[in-house]
């Protein structure tokens, strides 16, 4: 009878009607909740256990891809790094490589080394920021203070190189924007050595901490097959035992001349996912030291471009290993100063698909441990 | 009573102190041992005795393969610049020699299986593209999944072509499992008709979903649906992802959606 009284309206395909259950409760975690970042996770719980989780990103969607279509290749640089300002060099890297392919310019050897050093420093800066958040949401406030403090060291270093603390806009097609300061090698080496000494101490306070282990081990386990099937990248993939790092598999710039090792763990739980970035930072320190040794002491840092360069009629897809995983950039050019279409395929967006999968069957209290272990950055996913 | 108790307590305190010291020493010893273990672990992971072996072996395997494209690089780079000037369809006869062999081999597999329905877009070093008719996209995707080691989709790009009255959808496929394919990205491209007044979901701009073959495509296809209005049939979750649920304007990545003030 009720169905006859209420006119059944055909829903447009974007919307849906949901049944209400007596036993299942629906919770909206976010977008204002600090534990979720700028996104909402619609969680359905039965008692204390999560039955279903539905991530709802888009609260910080800025339309970077649409904006890129109306700006030329150079003016696109400052706004394309905004998705992850803490990892701005790495998120800009695939775009710059792609534009170099399209415009057809060579990069000087010294600029390649400077880029690698800047990218690795930026990776550490990002991971320190993420680690601070991961620590505080697991109730470990010292782990918030330490990385946030040690991060300043590298930020100062990046400020000396690029002139900006966070949003560098340092990479440009053809090289880097400006040269490193005098005696940069000494300062960088000293600070990186100290930084490495500091982050090794995190093992005592955080990674060997039995409370942390109790909270994160065996929560949110992602098997190797599922990690591949879901197409995850970066730390999520390598924590599940897949040895895939683009710095080794598809070396760009001078990564093939450096001795790069990747870190792989097999357990696939939140603990492994949170440990991989820390091991990556140690590896970054090694890479920076090698690059400082091999870097040409003098030379050009930029091949000058024509003003308002035009890309040839072609399309490129370039990818690099960012602080979170693979960052890809698909540029379609039609011989104009602006890209016809630009698509950012970023790791946060790709790893998001694992979230509902991991949360099902977990306790609600484990949600922060699982969610933040995905190395997820909401702004990057929304673009 | 009180004296004896005090004595007892002072003795107990001494014992406690000594016990605490012992415990403290034990903790420090355990921490040191753990640190050594960690260092060993780190060494093991770096020297890569277990997994890294693969890493060390790979370069040896890949060296012959890498050397071939390196030799071909100069040959290939010249045609690349000439390509846009020359007519693209005539490349099959003249430039076949300069094409990378490995990439050509697996693209030929696909194109020979589906002659007439599959057109080779380009073959470059590590990057290949096949253009498929939209009716055949499911079959081709199934063929790729069964016969080639591509196991996940990295991105799905929707492109608007208003002059052709078509919308292009490009799946970028990659491989984690096969180390020889780890550099390869295969672009599987198709085109769907475009309508002037879009009604997403209820017009002819439709495409079968590839979610059954490549599970990782799920969120990417939802994004293409909201941004370009391409409805993916048999997709289990055809809701909007980034845009608000009640978005009533044109799909924003279409070319006729203008940025305000531009």
Coordinates of C-alpha atoms in Angstrom, one line a residue:
Chain A
X1 CA 0.0 0.0 0.0
X2 CA 2.7 2.4 1.0
X3 CA 4.4 2.0 -2.3
X4 CA 1.2 3.1 -4.1
X5 CA 0.7 6.2 -1.9
X6 CA 4.2 7.6 -2.2
X7 CA 5.0 8.3 -5.8
X8 CA 8.2 6.4 -6.7
X9 CA 10.4 9.0 -8.3
X10 CA 13.1 7.8 -10.6
X11 CA 16.4 8.8 -9.2
X12 CA 19.1 10.5 -11.4
X13 CA 22.1 8.3 -11.8
X14 CA 24.3 10.3 -9.4
X15 CA 22.0 9.8 -6.4
X16 CA 20.8 6.7 -4.7
X17 CA 18.2 5.6 -2.0
X18 CA 19.5 3.8 1.0
X19 CA 17.7 1.3 3.2
X20 CA 17.8 2.0 7.0
X21 CA 18.7 -0.9 9.2
X22 CA 17.9 -1.4 12.9
X23 CA 21.1 -3.0 13.8
X24 CA 23.6 -1.2 11.6
X25 CA 24.5 2.3 12.5
X26 CA 25.9 4.8 10.0
X27 CA 28.7 7.2 11.1
X28 CA 30.1 10.1 9.1
X29 CA 33.8 10.5 10.0
X30 CA 34.8 13.8 8.6
X31 CA 35.1 16.1 6.7
X32 CA 35.5 18.3 9.8
X33 CA 36.9 15.5 12.0
X34 CA 40.6 15.9 12.4
X35 CA 41.2 12.1 12.2
X36 CA 40.0 12.0 8.6
X37 CA 41.7 14.9 7.0
X38 CA 39.7 16.8 4.4
X39 CA 37.5 13.9 3.5
X40 CA 34.5 12.0 4.7
X41 CA 34.4 8.3 5.4
X42 CA 30.9 6.9 5.7
X43 CA 31.3 4.0 8.1
X44 CA 28.6 1.5 8.9
X45 CA 29.2 -0.3 12.2
X46 CA 27.6 -3.3 13.8
X47 CA 28.5 -2.8 17.5
X48 CA 32.2 -2.1 17.4
X49 CA 32.9 -3.7 14.1
X50 CA 33.0 -1.9 10.7
X51 CA 30.6 -3.6 8.3
X52 CA 31.1 -1.2 5.4
X53 CA 33.2 1.9 4.6
X54 CA 32.6 4.3 1.8
X55 CA 35.3 7.0 1.3
X56 CA 33.9 10.3 0.0
X57 CA 36.7 12.5 -1.2
X58 CA 36.2 15.8 -3.1
X59 CA 35.9 18.4 -0.3
X60 CA 39.1 20.0 -1.5
X61 CA 38.6 19.5 -5.2
X62 CA 40.2 22.4 -7.1
X63 CA 39.9 21.4 -10.7
X64 CA 43.7 21.4 -11.3
X65 CA 43.2 19.5 -14.6
X66 CA 40.7 22.0 -15.9
X67 CA 42.8 24.9 -14.8
X68 CA 45.8 23.4 -16.6
X69 CA 44.0 23.5 -20.0
X70 CA 43.8 27.2 -20.0
X71 CA 47.3 28.0 -18.9
X72 CA 50.6 27.6 -20.7
X73 CA 53.2 25.0 -19.9
X74 CA 55.2 27.4 -17.6
X75 CA 52.4 29.1 -15.7
X76 CA 51.0 25.6 -14.9
X77 CA 54.0 24.9 -12.7
X78 CA 53.0 26.8 -9.5
X79 CA 49.5 25.5 -9.3
X80 CA 50.3 21.9 -10.2
X81 CA 52.4 21.5 -7.1
X82 CA 49.5 22.6 -4.9
X83 CA 48.0 19.1 -4.5
X84 CA 50.8 18.1 -2.2
X85 CA 52.7 21.2 -1.0
X86 CA 54.8 19.2 1.3
X87 CA 56.1 17.0 -1.6
X88 CA 56.0 19.7 -4.2
X89 CA 59.1 18.6 -6.1
X90 CA 58.0 15.1 -6.5
X91 CA 54.4 15.9 -7.6
X92 CA 55.8 18.3 -10.2
X93 CA 58.4 15.9 -11.4
X94 CA 56.3 13.8 -13.9
X95 CA 54.8 17.0 -15.4
X96 CA 58.2 18.6 -16.0
X97 CA 59.6 15.4 -17.5
X98 CA 56.5 15.1 -19.8
X99 CA 56.8 18.7 -20.9
X100 CA 60.5 18.2 -21.7
X101 CA 59.5 15.2 -23.9
X102 CA 57.0 17.3 -25.7
X103 CA 59.1 20.4 -26.2
X104 CA 62.2 18.4 -26.9
X105 CA 64.9 19.8 -24.7
X106 CA 67.9 18.3 -23.0
X107 CA 68.6 18.8 -19.3
X108 CA 72.2 19.6 -18.2
X109 CA 73.9 17.0 -16.1
X110 CA 74.2 19.1 -13.0
X111 CA 70.5 20.1 -13.1
X112 CA 69.6 16.4 -13.0
X113 CA 71.6 15.8 -9.9
X114 CA 70.2 18.9 -8.2
X115 CA 66.7 17.7 -9.1
X116 CA 67.4 14.3 -7.5
X117 CA 68.7 15.9 -4.4
X118 CA 65.8 18.2 -4.1
X119 CA 63.3 15.4 -4.8
X120 CA 64.9 13.2 -2.1
X121 CA 65.0 16.0 0.4
X122 CA 61.3 16.7 -0.3
X123 CA 60.4 13.1 0.1
X124 CA 61.9 13.2 3.6
X125 CA 60.0 16.4 4.4
X126 CA 56.8 14.9 3.3
X127 CA 57.3 11.6 5.2
X128 CA 58.3 13.5 8.4
X129 CA 55.0 15.5 8.2
X130 CA 53.0 12.3 7.6
X131 CA 54.8 10.5 10.4
X132 CA 54.0 13.4 12.8
X133 CA 50.3 13.0 11.9
X134 CA 50.5 9.2 12.2
X135 CA 52.0 9.5 15.6
X136 CA 49.5 11.9 17.0
X137 CA 46.5 10.0 15.8
X138 CA 47.9 6.9 17.5
X139 CA 48.1 8.9 20.7
X140 CA 51.9 9.2 20.7
X141 CA 52.5 12.9 21.1
X142 CA 56.3 12.7 21.2
X143 CA 56.1 11.2 17.7
X144 CA 54.4 14.4 16.7
X145 CA 57.0 16.7 18.1
X146 CA 60.1 14.9 16.9
X147 CA 59.4 14.6 13.2
X148 CA 57.9 18.1 13.2
X149 CA 61.1 19.5 14.7
X150 CA 63.5 17.5 12.6
X151 CA 61.6 18.4 9.5
X152 CA 62.6 22.0 10.0
X153 CA 66.2 21.1 9.4
X154 CA 65.5 20.0 5.9
X155 CA 63.0 22.8 5.3
X156 CA 65.7 25.3 6.0
X157 CA 67.9 23.5 3.6
X158 CA 65.2 23.6 0.9
X159 CA 64.7 27.3 1.7
X160 CA 68.4 27.9 1.0
X161 CA 68.1 26.1 -2.4
X162 CA 64.8 27.3 -3.7
X163 CA 63.9 30.4 -1.7
X164 CA 60.6 29.0 -0.4
X165 CA 59.9 26.9 2.7
X166 CA 57.2 24.7 1.3
X167 CA 55.8 25.6 -2.1
X168 CA 59.1 25.6 -4.1
X169 CA 58.0 25.6 -7.7
X170 CA 61.7 24.7 -8.3
X171 CA 61.6 22.3 -11.2
X172 CA 61.0 23.8 -14.6
X173 CA 61.2 22.2 -18.1
X174 CA 64.9 22.3 -18.9
X175 CA 66.3 22.1 -15.4
X176 CA 65.8 23.9 -12.2
X177 CA 64.9 27.5 -11.5
X178 CA 68.0 28.7 -9.7
X179 CA 71.4 27.3 -8.7
X180 CA 72.2 25.9 -5.3
X181 CA 74.0 28.4 -3.0
X182 CA 77.8 28.3 -2.5
X183 CA 79.1 25.7 0.0
X184 CA 75.8 23.9 -0.5
X185 CA 77.5 20.5 -0.6
X186 CA 79.0 20.8 2.9
X187 CA 75.9 22.2 4.5
X188 CA 73.7 19.6 2.9
X189 CA 76.0 16.7 3.8
X190 CA 76.2 17.9 7.4
X191 CA 72.5 18.3 7.8
X192 CA 71.6 15.1 6.1
X193 CA 74.1 13.2 8.3
X194 CA 72.5 14.7 11.4
X195 CA 69.1 14.0 10.1
X196 CA 69.9 10.4 9.5
X197 CA 71.2 10.1 13.1
X198 CA 68.0 11.6 14.4
X199 CA 65.6 9.4 12.5
X200 CA 67.4 6.3 13.5
X201 CA 66.3 7.2 17.1
X202 CA 62.7 6.9 16.0
X203 CA 63.1 3.1 16.2
X204 CA 63.5 3.3 20.0
X205 CA 60.6 5.5 20.7
X206 CA 58.1 4.5 18.0
X207 CA 58.8 1.5 15.8
X208 CA 60.0 -0.8 18.7
X209 CA 57.3 0.5 21.0
X210 CA 55.2 -2.5 22.2
X211 CA 52.1 -0.3 22.4
X212 CA 52.4 0.8 18.8
X213 CA 53.0 -2.8 17.7
X214 CA 50.0 -3.9 19.6
X215 CA 47.8 -1.3 17.9
X216 CA 49.1 -1.7 14.3
X217 CA 50.3 -5.2 13.9
X218 CA 47.8 -7.5 12.2
X219 CA 45.4 -4.7 11.6
X220 CA 44.3 -3.9 8.1
X221 CA 46.2 -6.7 6.4
X222 CA 46.5 -6.4 2.6
X223 CA 47.7 -9.6 0.9
X224 CA 50.1 -9.5 -2.0
X225 CA 47.5 -10.6 -4.5
X226 CA 45.0 -8.0 -3.4
X227 CA 47.6 -5.3 -3.4
X228 CA 48.3 -6.1 -7.1
X229 CA 44.7 -6.5 -8.0
X230 CA 43.7 -3.2 -6.4
X231 CA 46.5 -1.4 -8.2
X232 CA 48.0 0.1 -5.1
X233 CA 51.3 1.9 -5.3
X234 CA 54.2 3.0 -3.2
X235 CA 54.5 2.1 0.5
X236 CA 51.2 0.2 0.5
X237 CA 52.4 -2.0 -2.3
X238 CA 55.9 -2.5 -1.0
X239 CA 54.6 -3.3 2.5
X240 CA 52.6 -6.2 0.9
X241 CA 55.7 -7.8 -0.5
X242 CA 55.7 -6.5 -4.1
X243 CA 59.1 -5.2 -5.1
X244 CA 58.2 -2.2 -7.3
X245 CA 59.9 1.1 -7.1
X246 CA 60.0 3.4 -10.1
X247 CA 63.4 4.8 -9.2
X248 CA 64.7 1.3 -9.9
X249 CA 62.2 -0.1 -12.4
X250 CA 62.0 3.0 -14.7
X251 CA 64.9 5.2 -13.6
X252 CA 64.4 8.9 -14.6
X253 CA 67.1 11.6 -14.6
X254 CA 70.2 10.2 -12.9
X255 CA 68.7 7.5 -10.7
X256 CA 70.2 4.8 -12.9
X257 CA 73.7 6.1 -12.1
X258 CA 73.0 5.9 -8.3
X259 CA 72.9 2.9 -6.1
X260 CA 69.3 2.8 -5.1
X261 CA 67.7 0.1 -3.0
X262 CA 64.1 -0.4 -2.2
X263 CA 62.5 -1.5 1.0
X264 CA 60.1 -4.4 0.9
X265 CA 58.2 -5.9 3.9
X266 CA 56.0 -8.9 3.6
X267 CA 53.4 -8.7 6.4
X268 CA 51.1 -6.1 4.7
X269 CA 49.6 -4.8 7.9
X270 CA 49.4 -1.2 9.2
X271 CA 52.8 -1.7 11.0
X272 CA 54.6 -2.6 7.8
X273 CA 52.9 0.2 5.9
X274 CA 54.0 2.7 8.5
X275 CA 57.6 1.4 8.6
X276 CA 58.3 1.5 4.9
X277 CA 58.3 5.3 4.7
X278 CA 60.7 5.5 7.6
X279 CA 63.0 3.0 5.8
X280 CA 62.6 5.1 2.7
X281 CA 63.9 8.1 4.5
X282 CA 67.1 6.3 5.5
X283 CA 67.5 5.2 1.9
X284 CA 66.9 8.8 0.8
X285 CA 69.8 9.9 2.9
X286 CA 72.1 7.4 1.1
X287 CA 70.9 8.6 -2.2
X288 CA 71.5 12.3 -1.3
X289 CA 75.1 11.5 -0.2
X290 CA 75.8 9.6 -3.4
X291 CA 74.3 12.4 -5.5
X292 CA 76.4 15.0 -3.7
X293 CA 79.5 13.0 -4.4
X294 CA 78.8 12.5 -8.1
X295 CA 77.3 15.9 -8.9
X296 CA 79.4 18.0 -11.3
X297 CA 80.8 20.9 -9.2
X298 CA 80.0 23.5 -11.8
X299 CA 78.0 23.8 -15.0
X300 CA 74.7 25.0 -16.3
X301 CA 71.6 24.2 -14.3
X302 CA 69.0 25.1 -17.0
X303 CA 68.6 24.9 -20.7
X304 CA 66.8 28.1 -21.7
X305 CA 63.4 27.7 -23.2
X306 CA 61.8 29.9 -25.8
X307 CA 59.2 32.1 -24.3
X308 CA 55.8 30.4 -24.3
X309 CA 57.0 27.1 -25.7
X310 CA 54.7 24.9 -27.8
X311 CA 54.5 21.2 -27.4
X312 CA 54.6 19.0 -30.5
X313 CA 51.4 17.2 -31.5
X314 CA 51.8 14.1 -29.4
X315 CA 50.9 12.6 -26.0
X316 CA 53.2 11.5 -23.2
X317 CA 52.7 9.5 -20.0
X318 CA 55.5 10.0 -17.5
X319 CA 55.7 8.7 -13.9
X320 CA 58.0 9.0 -10.9
X321 CA 58.2 7.6 -7.4
X322 CA 56.9 10.3 -5.1
X323 CA 56.8 10.2 -1.3
X324 CA 53.6 8.2 -1.4
X325 CA 54.0 6.1 -4.5
X326 CA 53.8 6.4 -8.2
X327 CA 52.8 9.8 -9.5
X328 CA 51.9 9.9 -13.2
X329 CA 51.1 12.6 -15.6
X330 CA 49.4 12.2 -18.9
X331 CA 49.7 15.2 -21.2
X332 CA 47.9 15.4 -24.6
X333 CA 49.3 18.2 -26.7
X334 CA 48.0 19.7 -29.9
X335 CA 50.8 21.9 -30.8
X336 CA 49.7 24.8 -28.7
X337 CA 51.3 26.6 -25.7
X338 CA 48.6 25.0 -23.5
X339 CA 48.1 21.3 -23.0
X340 CA 44.9 20.0 -24.6
X341 CA 44.3 17.7 -21.7
X342 CA 46.3 17.0 -18.6
X343 CA 45.6 14.1 -16.2
X344 CA 47.3 13.6 -12.9
X345 CA 47.3 10.0 -11.9
X346 CA 48.3 10.3 -8.3
X347 CA 49.1 7.6 -5.7
X348 CA 46.6 8.9 -3.0
X349 CA 43.8 8.5 -5.4
X350 CA 45.0 5.0 -6.5
X351 CA 45.5 3.8 -2.9
X352 CA 42.1 5.1 -1.8
X353 CA 40.4 2.0 -3.3
X354 CA 42.1 -0.1 -0.7
X355 CA 40.5 1.7 2.2
X356 CA 37.0 0.2 2.1
X357 CA 38.6 -3.2 1.5
X358 CA 40.9 -2.9 4.6
X359 CA 38.4 -1.4 7.0
X360 CA 35.7 -4.1 6.6
X361 CA 35.8 -6.3 9.6
X362 CA 38.1 -4.0 11.6
X363 CA 37.2 -2.5 14.9
X364 CA 36.2 1.2 14.8
X365 CA 39.1 2.0 17.1
X366 CA 41.6 0.7 14.5
X367 CA 40.3 3.1 11.8
X368 CA 43.0 5.8 12.3
X369 CA 45.8 3.3 12.3
X370 CA 44.6 1.8 9.1
X371 CA 43.5 5.0 7.4
X372 CA 46.7 7.0 8.0
X373 CA 48.9 4.0 7.3
X374 CA 47.7 4.2 3.7
X375 CA 49.9 7.3 3.3
X376 CA 46.9 9.1 2.1
X377 CA 46.8 12.8 1.3
X378 CA 43.3 14.0 0.7
X379 CA 44.2 17.1 -1.2
X380 CA 46.3 15.1 -3.6
X381 CA 43.5 12.6 -4.3
X382 CA 41.0 15.5 -5.0
X383 CA 43.4 17.5 -7.1
Chain B
X1 CA 57.2 -3.0 65.6
X2 CA 57.9 0.3 64.0
X3 CA 61.7 -0.2 64.1
X4 CA 61.6 -3.7 62.8
X5 CA 59.2 -2.7 60.1
X6 CA 61.4 0.2 59.1
X7 CA 64.4 -2.1 58.9
X8 CA 62.4 -4.5 56.8
X9 CA 61.2 -1.8 54.6
X10 CA 64.6 -0.3 54.2
X11 CA 65.9 -3.8 53.3
X12 CA 63.0 -4.2 50.9
X13 CA 63.8 -0.8 49.4
X14 CA 67.4 -1.8 48.8
X15 CA 66.2 -5.0 47.2
X16 CA 63.8 -3.1 45.1
X17 CA 66.5 -0.7 44.1
X18 CA 68.8 -3.5 43.2
X19 CA 65.9 -5.2 41.4
X20 CA 65.1 -2.0 39.5
X21 CA 68.7 -1.7 38.5
X22 CA 68.7 -5.2 37.3
X23 CA 65.5 -4.7 35.4
X24 CA 66.8 -1.4 34.0
X25 CA 70.0 -3.1 32.9
X26 CA 67.9 -5.9 31.3
X27 CA 65.8 -3.4 29.4
X28 CA 68.8 -1.6 28.2
X29 CA 70.4 -4.9 27.1
X30 CA 67.2 -5.9 25.4
X31 CA 67.0 -2.5 23.6
X32 CA 70.6 -2.8 22.5
X33 CA 70.0 -6.3 21.3
X34 CA 66.9 -5.1 19.4
X35 CA 68.9 -2.3 17.9
X36 CA 71.5 -4.8 16.7
X37 CA 68.7 -6.9 15.2
X38 CA 67.3 -3.8 13.5
X39 CA 70.7 -2.9 12.1
X40 CA 71.0 -6.5 10.8
X41 CA 67.6 -6.3 9.3
X42 CA 68.4 -3.0 7.6
X43 CA 71.6 -4.5 6.3
X44 CA 69.8 -7.5 5.1
X45 CA 67.1 -5.4 3.3
X46 CA 69.8 -3.2 1.8
X47 CA 72.1 -5.9 0.6
X48 CA 68.8 -7.6 -0.3
X49 CA 69.6 -11.2 0.5
X50 CA 66.0 -12.3 0.1
X51 CA 63.9 -10.1 -2.1
X52 CA 66.6 -7.8 -3.4
X53 CA 68.3 -10.7 -5.1
X54 CA 65.6 -10.2 -7.8
X55 CA 66.7 -6.6 -8.0
X56 CA 70.3 -7.5 -8.5
X57 CA 69.5 -10.1 -11.1
X58 CA 67.1 -8.0 -13.0
X59 CA 69.6 -5.5 -14.4
X60 CA 71.6 -8.5 -15.7
X61 CA 68.6 -9.8 -17.4
X62 CA 67.5 -6.4 -18.7
X63 CA 70.9 -5.3 -19.8
X64 CA 70.6 -6.9 -23.3
X65 CA 67.1 -5.7 -23.6
X66 CA 68.0 -2.2 -22.5
X67 CA 71.0 -2.0 -24.8
X68 CA 68.8 -2.6 -27.8
X69 CA 66.5 0.4 -27.2
X70 CA 69.5 2.5 -26.4
X71 CA 71.0 1.7 -29.7
X72 CA 67.7 2.5 -31.3
X73 CA 67.3 5.8 -29.5
X74 CA 69.1 8.0 -32.0
X75 CA 67.2 6.3 -34.8
X76 CA 63.9 6.7 -33.0
X77 CA 64.3 10.2 -31.9
X78 CA 64.6 11.6 -35.5
X79 CA 61.3 10.0 -36.7
X80 CA 59.6 11.3 -33.6
X81 CA 60.2 14.9 -34.6
X82 CA 59.2 14.2 -38.2
X83 CA 56.0 12.3 -37.3
X84 CA 53.6 15.2 -36.9
X85 CA 54.8 16.7 -40.2
X86 CA 54.5 13.4 -42.1
X87 CA 51.2 11.7 -42.4
X88 CA 50.8 9.3 -39.4
X89 CA 49.1 6.4 -41.3
X90 CA 52.1 5.9 -43.6
X91 CA 54.4 4.9 -40.8
X92 CA 53.9 1.2 -41.0
X93 CA 56.1 0.6 -44.1
X94 CA 58.9 3.2 -43.6
X95 CA 59.5 3.2 -39.8
X96 CA 58.9 -0.4 -38.9
X97 CA 62.6 -1.0 -38.6
X98 CA 63.1 1.7 -36.0
X99 CA 60.3 0.5 -33.7
X100 CA 61.3 -1.1 -30.4
X101 CA 61.1 -4.9 -30.8
X102 CA 59.8 -5.9 -27.4
X103 CA 57.0 -3.4 -27.4
X104 CA 56.1 -4.3 -31.0
X105 CA 55.9 -8.0 -30.2
X106 CA 53.1 -7.8 -27.7
X107 CA 51.2 -5.1 -29.5
X108 CA 51.3 -7.3 -32.6
X109 CA 49.8 -10.1 -30.5
X110 CA 46.8 -7.9 -29.8
X111 CA 46.4 -6.5 -33.2
X112 CA 46.8 -9.8 -34.9
X113 CA 44.1 -11.3 -32.7
X114 CA 41.6 -8.5 -33.5
X115 CA 42.4 -7.5 -37.0
X116 CA 40.1 -4.6 -38.1
X117 CA 38.9 -3.7 -34.6
X118 CA 42.2 -2.7 -33.1
X119 CA 44.4 0.0 -34.5
X120 CA 47.9 0.6 -33.2
X121 CA 48.1 4.2 -31.9
X122 CA 51.8 4.4 -31.4
X123 CA 54.8 2.3 -30.3
X124 CA 57.5 4.1 -28.5
X125 CA 60.1 2.9 -26.0
X126 CA 58.1 1.6 -22.9
X127 CA 54.9 3.3 -24.1
X128 CA 52.4 1.7 -26.4
X129 CA 48.9 2.5 -27.4
X130 CA 46.1 0.6 -29.1
X131 CA 42.9 2.2 -30.3
X132 CA 39.9 -0.2 -30.0
X133 CA 36.3 0.1 -31.2
X134 CA 34.0 0.5 -28.3
X135 CA 32.1 -2.6 -29.0
X136 CA 35.2 -4.7 -28.7
X137 CA 36.7 -3.1 -25.6
X138 CA 35.6 -5.9 -23.3
X139 CA 37.0 -8.7 -25.5
X140 CA 40.3 -6.9 -26.0
X141 CA 40.6 -6.2 -22.3
X142 CA 39.9 -9.8 -21.5
X143 CA 42.5 -10.9 -24.1
X144 CA 45.1 -8.6 -22.6
X145 CA 44.4 -9.8 -19.1
X146 CA 44.6 -13.5 -20.0
X147 CA 47.5 -13.4 -22.4
X148 CA 49.7 -10.5 -21.3
X149 CA 51.1 -9.8 -17.8
X150 CA 49.3 -6.5 -17.4
X151 CA 47.5 -6.8 -14.1
X152 CA 46.3 -3.3 -13.0
X153 CA 45.2 0.0 -14.4
X154 CA 47.2 3.0 -13.4
X155 CA 44.9 5.7 -14.6
X156 CA 41.8 6.3 -16.8
X157 CA 41.8 9.5 -18.7
X158 CA 38.7 11.0 -20.3
X159 CA 39.3 13.4 -23.2
X160 CA 36.7 15.5 -24.9
X161 CA 36.9 15.9 -28.7
X162 CA 34.0 18.3 -29.6
X163 CA 35.1 18.6 -33.3
X164 CA 34.8 14.8 -33.8
X165 CA 31.7 14.7 -31.6
X166 CA 33.4 12.0 -29.6
X167 CA 34.8 11.4 -26.1
X168 CA 38.0 9.4 -25.7
X169 CA 38.7 7.1 -22.8
X170 CA 42.3 5.9 -22.2
X171 CA 43.1 3.1 -19.8
X172 CA 46.8 3.0 -18.8
X173 CA 47.7 -0.5 -17.9
X174 CA 50.8 -1.6 -16.0
X175 CA 52.4 -4.8 -14.7
X176 CA 53.7 -5.5 -11.2
X177 CA 54.1 -9.3 -11.5
X178 CA 56.3 -9.6 -14.5
X179 CA 59.7 -7.8 -14.2
X180 CA 60.3 -7.7 -17.9
X181 CA 57.1 -5.7 -18.3
X182 CA 57.6 -3.4 -15.3
X183 CA 58.6 -0.5 -17.5
X184 CA 55.7 -0.9 -20.0
X185 CA 52.6 1.1 -19.9
X186 CA 50.0 0.0 -22.4
X187 CA 47.3 2.6 -23.3
X188 CA 44.1 1.0 -24.2
X189 CA 42.0 3.7 -25.9
X190 CA 38.5 3.9 -27.2
X191 CA 36.0 6.5 -28.2
X192 CA 32.3 6.9 -27.4
X193 CA 29.8 9.3 -29.1
X194 CA 29.3 12.7 -27.6
X195 CA 26.0 14.5 -27.4
X196 CA 25.5 18.2 -27.4
X197 CA 23.0 18.3 -24.5
X198 CA 24.4 15.6 -22.2
X199 CA 22.2 13.7 -19.8
X200 CA 24.7 11.5 -18.1
X201 CA 23.5 7.9 -17.7
X202 CA 20.5 8.3 -20.1
X203 CA 22.2 9.2 -23.4
X204 CA 24.3 7.3 -25.9
X205 CA 27.6 8.2 -24.1
X206 CA 28.0 4.7 -22.6
X207 CA 30.8 2.2 -22.3
X208 CA 31.0 -1.2 -20.7
X209 CA 33.0 -1.1 -17.4
X210 CA 36.4 -2.9 -17.2
X211 CA 36.0 -3.4 -13.5
X212 CA 35.6 -7.2 -13.8
X213 CA 39.0 -7.5 -15.5
X214 CA 40.9 -4.7 -13.8
X215 CA 39.5 -4.1 -10.4
X216 CA 41.6 -1.0 -9.8
X217 CA 39.6 0.9 -12.4
X218 CA 36.7 1.4 -10.0
X219 CA 37.3 4.9 -8.7
X220 CA 38.9 6.1 -12.0
X221 CA 35.7 5.2 -13.9
X222 CA 33.6 7.0 -11.4
X223 CA 35.7 10.1 -11.9
X224 CA 35.4 9.8 -15.7
X225 CA 31.6 9.5 -15.3
X226 CA 31.3 12.7 -13.3
X227 CA 33.9 14.7 -15.2
X228 CA 32.9 13.8 -18.7
X229 CA 29.5 12.1 -18.5
X230 CA 30.6 8.7 -19.8
X231 CA 28.3 6.2 -18.1
X232 CA 29.9 2.8 -17.4
X233 CA 27.4 0.0 -17.7
X234 CA 27.8 -2.9 -15.3
X235 CA 29.8 -0.7 -13.0
X236 CA 28.4 -1.5 -9.5
X237 CA 28.8 1.9 -8.0
X238 CA 27.9 4.7 -10.5
X239 CA 27.8 7.6 -8.1
X240 CA 29.7 10.8 -8.2
X241 CA 33.0 10.8 -6.5
X242 CA 34.7 14.3 -6.3
X243 CA 31.8 16.6 -7.3
X244 CA 28.8 17.2 -5.1
X245 CA 26.0 14.7 -5.4
X246 CA 23.6 17.3 -6.8
X247 CA 25.8 18.7 -9.5
X248 CA 23.4 20.0 -12.1
X249 CA 25.8 21.6 -14.6
X250 CA 27.6 20.2 -17.6
X251 CA 30.3 17.6 -16.8
X252 CA 33.2 20.0 -16.0
X253 CA 36.0 18.5 -18.1
X254 CA 34.0 18.9 -21.3
X255 CA 35.4 21.7 -23.5
X256 CA 32.1 23.6 -23.6
X257 CA 32.2 24.0 -19.8
X258 CA 33.9 27.3 -19.4
X259 CA 35.9 28.5 -16.4
X260 CA 34.3 31.6 -15.0
X261 CA 36.2 34.7 -16.0
X262 CA 38.0 33.0 -18.9

